Coordinates of C-alpha atoms and ligand atoms in Angstrom, one line a residue:
X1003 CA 65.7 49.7 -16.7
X1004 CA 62.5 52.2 -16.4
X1005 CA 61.8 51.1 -19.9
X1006 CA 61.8 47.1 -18.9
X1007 CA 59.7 47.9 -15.9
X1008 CA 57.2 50.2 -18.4
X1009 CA 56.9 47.1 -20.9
X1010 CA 56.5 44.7 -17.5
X1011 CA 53.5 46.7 -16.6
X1012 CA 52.1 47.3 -20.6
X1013 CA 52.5 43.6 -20.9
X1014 CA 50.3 43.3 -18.0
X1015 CA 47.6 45.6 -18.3
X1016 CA 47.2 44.4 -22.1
X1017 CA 46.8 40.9 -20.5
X1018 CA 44.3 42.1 -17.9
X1019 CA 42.4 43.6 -20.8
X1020 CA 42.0 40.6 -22.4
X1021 CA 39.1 39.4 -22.3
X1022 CA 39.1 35.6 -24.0
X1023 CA 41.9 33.6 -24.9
X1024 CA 42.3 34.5 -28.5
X1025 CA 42.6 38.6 -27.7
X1026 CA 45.4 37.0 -24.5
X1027 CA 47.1 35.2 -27.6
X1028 CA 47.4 38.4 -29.7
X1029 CA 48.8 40.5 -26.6
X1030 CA 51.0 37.7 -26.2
X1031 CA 52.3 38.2 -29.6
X1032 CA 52.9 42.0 -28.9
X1033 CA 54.9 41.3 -26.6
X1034 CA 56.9 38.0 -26.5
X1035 CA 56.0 37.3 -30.6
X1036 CA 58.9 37.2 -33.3
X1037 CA 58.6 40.7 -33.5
X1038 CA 57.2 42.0 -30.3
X1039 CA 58.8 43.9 -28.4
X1040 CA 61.0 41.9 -25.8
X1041 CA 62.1 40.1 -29.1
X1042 CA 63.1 43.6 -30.2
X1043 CA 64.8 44.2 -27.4
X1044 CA 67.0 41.7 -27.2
X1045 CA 68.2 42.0 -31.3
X1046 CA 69.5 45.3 -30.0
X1047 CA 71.8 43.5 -27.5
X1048 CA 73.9 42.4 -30.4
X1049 CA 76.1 45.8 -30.8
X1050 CA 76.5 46.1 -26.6
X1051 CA 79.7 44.7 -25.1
X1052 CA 80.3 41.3 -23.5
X1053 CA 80.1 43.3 -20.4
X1054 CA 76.9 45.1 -20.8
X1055 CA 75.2 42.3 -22.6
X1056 CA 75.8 40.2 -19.2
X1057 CA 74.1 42.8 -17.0
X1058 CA 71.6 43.5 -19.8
X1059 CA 70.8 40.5 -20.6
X1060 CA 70.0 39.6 -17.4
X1061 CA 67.4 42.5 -16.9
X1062 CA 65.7 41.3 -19.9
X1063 CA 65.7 37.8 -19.2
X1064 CA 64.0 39.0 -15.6
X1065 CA 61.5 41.2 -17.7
X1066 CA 60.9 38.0 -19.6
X1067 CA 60.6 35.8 -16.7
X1068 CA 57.8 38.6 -15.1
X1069 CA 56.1 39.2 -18.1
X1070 CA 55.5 35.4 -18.9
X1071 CA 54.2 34.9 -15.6
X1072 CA 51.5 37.6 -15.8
X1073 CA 50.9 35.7 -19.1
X1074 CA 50.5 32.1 -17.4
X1075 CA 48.8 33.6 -14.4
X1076 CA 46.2 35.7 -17.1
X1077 CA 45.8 32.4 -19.1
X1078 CA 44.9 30.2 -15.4
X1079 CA 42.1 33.0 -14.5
X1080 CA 40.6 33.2 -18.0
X1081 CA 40.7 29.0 -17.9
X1082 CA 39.0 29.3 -14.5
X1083 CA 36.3 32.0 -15.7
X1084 CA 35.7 30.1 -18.7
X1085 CA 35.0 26.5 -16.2
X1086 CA 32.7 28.7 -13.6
X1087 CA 30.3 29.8 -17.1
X1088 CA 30.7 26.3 -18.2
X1089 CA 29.5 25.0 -14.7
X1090 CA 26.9 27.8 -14.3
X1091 CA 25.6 26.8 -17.5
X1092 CA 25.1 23.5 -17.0
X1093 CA 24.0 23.6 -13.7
X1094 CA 21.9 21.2 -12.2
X1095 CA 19.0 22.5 -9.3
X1096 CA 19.5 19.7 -7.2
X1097 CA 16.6 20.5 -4.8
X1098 CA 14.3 19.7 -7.5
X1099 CA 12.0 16.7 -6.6
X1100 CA 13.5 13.6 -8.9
X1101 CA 10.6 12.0 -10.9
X1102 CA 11.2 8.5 -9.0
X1103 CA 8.2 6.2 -9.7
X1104 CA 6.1 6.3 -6.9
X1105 CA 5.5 2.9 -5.4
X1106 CA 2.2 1.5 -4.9
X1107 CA 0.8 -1.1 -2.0
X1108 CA -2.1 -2.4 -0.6
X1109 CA -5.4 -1.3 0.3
X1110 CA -6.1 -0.9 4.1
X1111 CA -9.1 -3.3 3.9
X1112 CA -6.8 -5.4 1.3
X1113 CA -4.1 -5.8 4.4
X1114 CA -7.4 -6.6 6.8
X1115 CA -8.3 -9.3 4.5
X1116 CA -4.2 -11.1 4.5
X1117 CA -4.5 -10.5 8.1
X1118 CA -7.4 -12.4 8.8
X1119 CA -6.5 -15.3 6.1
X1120 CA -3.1 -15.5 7.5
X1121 CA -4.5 -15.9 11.2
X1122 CA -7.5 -18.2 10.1
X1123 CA -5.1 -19.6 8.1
X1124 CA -2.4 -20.5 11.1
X1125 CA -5.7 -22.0 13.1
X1126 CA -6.1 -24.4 9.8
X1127 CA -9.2 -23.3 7.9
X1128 CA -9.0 -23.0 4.4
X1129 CA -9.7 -19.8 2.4
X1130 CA -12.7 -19.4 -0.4
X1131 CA -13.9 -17.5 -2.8
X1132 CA -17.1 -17.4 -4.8
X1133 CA -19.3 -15.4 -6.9
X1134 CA -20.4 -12.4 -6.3
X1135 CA -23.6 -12.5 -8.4
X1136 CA -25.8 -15.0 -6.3
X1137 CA -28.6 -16.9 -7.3
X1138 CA -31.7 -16.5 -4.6
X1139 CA -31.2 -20.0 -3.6
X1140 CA -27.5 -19.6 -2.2
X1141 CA -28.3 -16.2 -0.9
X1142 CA -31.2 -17.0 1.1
X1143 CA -33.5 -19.6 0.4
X1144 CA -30.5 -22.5 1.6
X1145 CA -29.7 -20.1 4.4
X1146 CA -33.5 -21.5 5.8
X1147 CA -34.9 -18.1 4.8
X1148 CA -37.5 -18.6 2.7
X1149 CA -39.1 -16.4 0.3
X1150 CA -42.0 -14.9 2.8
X1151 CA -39.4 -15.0 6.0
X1152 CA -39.7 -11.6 7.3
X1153 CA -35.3 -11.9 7.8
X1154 CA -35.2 -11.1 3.5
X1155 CA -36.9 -7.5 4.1
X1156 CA -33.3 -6.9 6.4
X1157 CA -31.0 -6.8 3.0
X1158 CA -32.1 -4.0 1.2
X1159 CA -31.0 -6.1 -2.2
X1160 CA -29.6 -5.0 -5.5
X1161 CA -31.1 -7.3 -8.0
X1162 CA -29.7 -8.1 -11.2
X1163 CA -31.0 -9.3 -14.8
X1164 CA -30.6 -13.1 -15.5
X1165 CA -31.9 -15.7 -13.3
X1166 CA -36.2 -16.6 -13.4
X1167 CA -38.8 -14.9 -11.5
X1168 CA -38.8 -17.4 -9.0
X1169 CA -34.7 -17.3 -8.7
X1170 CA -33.9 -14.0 -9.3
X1171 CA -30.3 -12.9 -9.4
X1172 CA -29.4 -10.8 -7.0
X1173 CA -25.5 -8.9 -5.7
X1174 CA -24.6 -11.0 -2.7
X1175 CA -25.8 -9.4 0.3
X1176 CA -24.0 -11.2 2.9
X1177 CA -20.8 -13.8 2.3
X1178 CA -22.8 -16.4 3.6
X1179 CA -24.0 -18.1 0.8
X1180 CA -20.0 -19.2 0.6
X1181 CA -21.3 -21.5 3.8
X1182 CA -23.4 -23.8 1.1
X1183 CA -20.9 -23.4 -1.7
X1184 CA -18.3 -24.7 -0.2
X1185 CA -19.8 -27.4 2.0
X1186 CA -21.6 -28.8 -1.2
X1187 CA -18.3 -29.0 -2.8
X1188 CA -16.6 -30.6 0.5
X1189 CA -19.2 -33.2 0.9
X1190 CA -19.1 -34.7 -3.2
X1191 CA -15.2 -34.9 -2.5
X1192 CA -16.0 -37.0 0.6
X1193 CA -19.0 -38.4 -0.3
X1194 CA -17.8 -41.6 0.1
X1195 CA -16.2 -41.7 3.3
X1196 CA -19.6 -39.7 4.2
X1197 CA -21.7 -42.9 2.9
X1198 CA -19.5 -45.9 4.1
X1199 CA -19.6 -44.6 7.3
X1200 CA -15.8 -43.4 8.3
X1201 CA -17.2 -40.0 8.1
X1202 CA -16.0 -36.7 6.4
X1203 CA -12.9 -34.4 7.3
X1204 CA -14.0 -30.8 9.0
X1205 CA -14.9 -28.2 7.0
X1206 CA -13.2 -25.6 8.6
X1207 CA -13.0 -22.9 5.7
X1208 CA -13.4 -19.1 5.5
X1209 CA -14.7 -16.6 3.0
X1210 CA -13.7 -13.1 2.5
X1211 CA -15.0 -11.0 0.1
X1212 CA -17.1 -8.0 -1.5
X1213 CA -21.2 -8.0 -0.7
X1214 CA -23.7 -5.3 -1.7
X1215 CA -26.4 -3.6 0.1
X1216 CA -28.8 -0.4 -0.9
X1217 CA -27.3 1.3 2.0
X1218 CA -24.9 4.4 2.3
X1219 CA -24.1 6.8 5.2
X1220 CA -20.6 7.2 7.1
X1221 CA -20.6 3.5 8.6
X1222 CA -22.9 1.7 5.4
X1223 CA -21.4 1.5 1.5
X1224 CA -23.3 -0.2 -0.9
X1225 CA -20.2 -2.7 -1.6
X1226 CA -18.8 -3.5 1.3
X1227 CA -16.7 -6.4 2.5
X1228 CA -17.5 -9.7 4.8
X1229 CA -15.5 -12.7 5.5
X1230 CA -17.3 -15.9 6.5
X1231 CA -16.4 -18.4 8.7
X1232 CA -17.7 -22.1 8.9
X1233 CA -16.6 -24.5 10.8
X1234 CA -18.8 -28.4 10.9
X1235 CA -17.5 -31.3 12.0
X1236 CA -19.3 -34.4 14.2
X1237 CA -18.1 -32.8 18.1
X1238 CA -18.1 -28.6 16.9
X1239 CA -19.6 -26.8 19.8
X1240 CA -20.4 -23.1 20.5
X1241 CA -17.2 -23.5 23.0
X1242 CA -15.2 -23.9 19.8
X1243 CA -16.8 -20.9 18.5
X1244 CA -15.6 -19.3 21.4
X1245 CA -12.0 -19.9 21.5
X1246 CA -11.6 -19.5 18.0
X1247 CA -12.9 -15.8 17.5
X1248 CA -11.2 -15.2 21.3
X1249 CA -7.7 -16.0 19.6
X1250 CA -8.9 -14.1 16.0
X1251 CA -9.7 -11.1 18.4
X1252 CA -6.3 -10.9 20.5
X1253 CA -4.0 -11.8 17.5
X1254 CA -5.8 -9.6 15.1
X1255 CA -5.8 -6.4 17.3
X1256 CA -2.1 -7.5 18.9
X1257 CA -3.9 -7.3 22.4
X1258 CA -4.8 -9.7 24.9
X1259 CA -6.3 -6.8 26.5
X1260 CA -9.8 -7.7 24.7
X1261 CA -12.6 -9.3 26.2
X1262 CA -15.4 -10.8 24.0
X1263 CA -19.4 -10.9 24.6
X1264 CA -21.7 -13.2 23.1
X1265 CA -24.5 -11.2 23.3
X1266 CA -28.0 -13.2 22.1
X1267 CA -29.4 -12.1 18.4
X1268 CA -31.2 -13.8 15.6
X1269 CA -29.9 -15.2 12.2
X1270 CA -32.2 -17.2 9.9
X1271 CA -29.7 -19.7 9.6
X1272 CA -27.9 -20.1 13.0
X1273 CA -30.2 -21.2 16.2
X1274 CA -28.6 -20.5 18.8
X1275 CA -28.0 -17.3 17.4
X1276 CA -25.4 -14.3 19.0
X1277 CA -24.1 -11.1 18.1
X1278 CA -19.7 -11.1 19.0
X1279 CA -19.1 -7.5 20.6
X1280 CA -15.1 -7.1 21.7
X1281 CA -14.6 -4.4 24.5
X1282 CA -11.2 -3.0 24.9
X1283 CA -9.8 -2.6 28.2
X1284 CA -7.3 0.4 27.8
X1285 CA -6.8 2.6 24.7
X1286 CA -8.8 5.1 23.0
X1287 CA -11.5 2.9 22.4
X1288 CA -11.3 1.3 25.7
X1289 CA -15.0 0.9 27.7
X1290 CA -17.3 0.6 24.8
X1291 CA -19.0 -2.5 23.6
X1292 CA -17.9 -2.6 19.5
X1293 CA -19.9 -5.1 17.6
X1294 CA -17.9 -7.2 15.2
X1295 CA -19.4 -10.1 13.9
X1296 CA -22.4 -12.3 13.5
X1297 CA -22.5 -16.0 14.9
X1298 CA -24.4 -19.4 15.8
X1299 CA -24.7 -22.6 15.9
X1300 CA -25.7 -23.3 12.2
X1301 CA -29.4 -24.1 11.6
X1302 CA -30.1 -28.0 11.3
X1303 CA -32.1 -27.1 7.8
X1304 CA -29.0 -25.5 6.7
X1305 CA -26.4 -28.2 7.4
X1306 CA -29.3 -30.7 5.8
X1307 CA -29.3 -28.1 2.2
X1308 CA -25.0 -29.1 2.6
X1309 CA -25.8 -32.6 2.2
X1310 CA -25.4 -33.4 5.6
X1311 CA -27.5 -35.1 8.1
X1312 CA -27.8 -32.4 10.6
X1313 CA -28.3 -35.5 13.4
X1314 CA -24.4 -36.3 13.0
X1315 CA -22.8 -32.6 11.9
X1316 CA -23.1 -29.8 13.9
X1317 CA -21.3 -26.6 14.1
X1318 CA -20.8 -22.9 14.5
X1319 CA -20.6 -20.1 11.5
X1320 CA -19.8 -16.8 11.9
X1321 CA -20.0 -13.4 9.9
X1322 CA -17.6 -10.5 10.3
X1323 CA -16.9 -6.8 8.7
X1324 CA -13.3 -6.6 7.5
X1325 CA -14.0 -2.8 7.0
X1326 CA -15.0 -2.7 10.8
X1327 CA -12.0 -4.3 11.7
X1328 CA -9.7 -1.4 9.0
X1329 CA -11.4 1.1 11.0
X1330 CA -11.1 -0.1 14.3
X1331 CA -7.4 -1.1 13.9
X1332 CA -6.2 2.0 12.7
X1333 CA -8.8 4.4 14.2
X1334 CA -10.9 5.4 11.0
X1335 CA -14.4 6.7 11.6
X1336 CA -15.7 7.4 8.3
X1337 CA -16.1 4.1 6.1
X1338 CA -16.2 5.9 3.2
X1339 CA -13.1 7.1 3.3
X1340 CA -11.7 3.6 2.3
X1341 CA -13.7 4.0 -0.9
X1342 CA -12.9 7.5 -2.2
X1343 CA -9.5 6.2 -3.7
X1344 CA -7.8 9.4 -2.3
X1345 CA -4.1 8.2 -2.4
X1346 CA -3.3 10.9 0.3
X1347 CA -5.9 8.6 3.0
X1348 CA -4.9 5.3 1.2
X1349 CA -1.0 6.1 1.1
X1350 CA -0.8 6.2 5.0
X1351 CA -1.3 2.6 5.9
X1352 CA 1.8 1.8 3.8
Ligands
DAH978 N1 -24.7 -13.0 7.2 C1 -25.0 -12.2 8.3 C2 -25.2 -10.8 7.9 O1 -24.8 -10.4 6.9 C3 -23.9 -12.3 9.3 C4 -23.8 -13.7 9.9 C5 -24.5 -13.9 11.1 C6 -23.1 -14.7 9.4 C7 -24.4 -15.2 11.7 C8 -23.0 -15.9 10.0 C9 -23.7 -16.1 11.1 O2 -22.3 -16.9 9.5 O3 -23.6 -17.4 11.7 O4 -25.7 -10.0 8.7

């Protein structure tokens, strides 16, 4: 029996000591193999007695059982080891960043600009665009402000090649121009309701957009953004004006805690003229007077150089800063900021 027991515990310290599943295959062989040793054994049994090969035979079988087990047991752990490598080897760090595409969106003033199209918009004006290379004439000489008006030395202008001597071109300095654009364009589609009499339908437009001024510090950039509004029909008063940039204002800045001054200024092409100041009434910027947009009555000379005869249309044009309006809304005080395309500033109004 000591000897069983002896080959039990060889069996399974060779088994231990193997150390991948080819050497486990060859210890296997030593032992359990045609001619390994439990094989041995049991030829042997064939001179023993009936009686002896019973009690024999059923100590080897048992040494058999044992020695297979170790064997399946050695076989499960070396399968196991071999996984846990595998696995190790292949391992992914999954607290690695994934290289997603990063997804883009608009600019702050960009989201300004849909804002104030989508509440002009809901108020029925129409939206315009126009060049942003201007000819003199459009700029300012149709805005009544001639060529000696002392209003042309206020826009520090970038001039451009093209144009004559006389009509230089110039880099928009103001949206404004859009104000003769798109009234000339209004009037030849109406010009005959104009002429028979019946009369033209409103122009009730506005006209975002980029404009350029020799000007940079932390509120000026040399391109910078305006959005006009016009508004001319036969009964437009300054009352209009009035409600109109009131309900901008309060939907705009999702307050009705806004109140609005019309404070009295001067604009070659508006008489009356007035500066729009909003004042907030709590928050941080609640107390101060915050200009916001330019405004009047346009300027009979002006409604006569969009075809009109300014003894029948009248109405009120205004001129505001879409970049004010970024800052203000999200509490910016640097303007530049907005133009330094650094995605960790622009990424935050997403
Ligand atoms: N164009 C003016 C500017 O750039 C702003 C302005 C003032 C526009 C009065 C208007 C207006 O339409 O009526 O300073």
């Amino acid at each position: 029996m000591n000897e069983l027991n002896d080959i039990v515990a060889s069996a399974a310290q060779s088994f231990a000591q193997a150390a991948t599943p080819a050497e486990l295959e060859n210890a296997k062989a030593q032992f359990l193999g045609k001619s390994g040793r439990m094989t041995e054994l049991m030829k042997g049994m064939a001179a023993l007695s009936v009686e002896d090969k019973k009690t024999r035979g059923a100590a080897i079988n048992q040494a058999k059982q044992a020695i297979e087990a170790a064997l399946a047991a050695r076989r499960q752990a070396l399968a196991n080891a071999e996984l846990q490598a595998q696995l190790q080897a292949e391992a992914l760090d999954v607290s690695l960043p994934g290289r997603q595409r990063s997804q883009g969106g608009l600019h702050p003033v960009s989201l300004t600009l849909e804002r104030i199209e989508a509440i002009f918009g809901s108020m029925g004006f129409e939206v315009a665009q126009g060049p942003e290379i201007e000819t003199d004439w459009f700029n300012f000489t149709a805005l009544n402000t001639p060529e000696d008006h002392p209003a042309r030395s206020m826009h520090d202008t970038f001039y451009v090649e093209g144009g004559s001597a006389q009509a230089p071109n110039l880099l928009r300095t103001h949206t404004s121009p859009m104000q003769i654009r798109h009234a000339v364009q209004h009037v030849k589609k109406h010009l005959a309701a104009i002429d028979d009499g019946a009369g033209m339908p409103e122009i009730r437009v506005i006209a975002p957009g980029r404009t350029y001024r020799v000007d940079s510090d932390a509120t000026h950039s040399p391109m910078f953004h305006q959005c006009e509004g016009l508004w001319i029909g036969e009964n437009v008063s300054f009352k209009d004006l009035k409600v109109i940039f009131t309900a901008f204002c309060r939907t705009f800045f999702e307050s009705d805690d806004l109140v609005l001054r019309f404070r009295p200024s001067f604009f070659p092409f508006t008489e009356p003229s007035a500066e729009i100041d909003i004042q907030f009434v709590s928050g941080p910027l609640a107390g101060r007077w915050l200009e916001v947009a330019g405004s009047g009555q346009v300027h009979p000379n002006v409604v006569r150089n969009m075809g009109l005869d300014p003894e029948r249309y009248i109405g009120f044009a205004f001129g505001m800063g879409p970049d004010r309006l970024t800052m203000l809304r999200y509490g910016v005080n640097d303007l530049r900021l907005f133009f330094d395309g650094d995605i960790r500033f622009l990424s935050q109004f997403q």
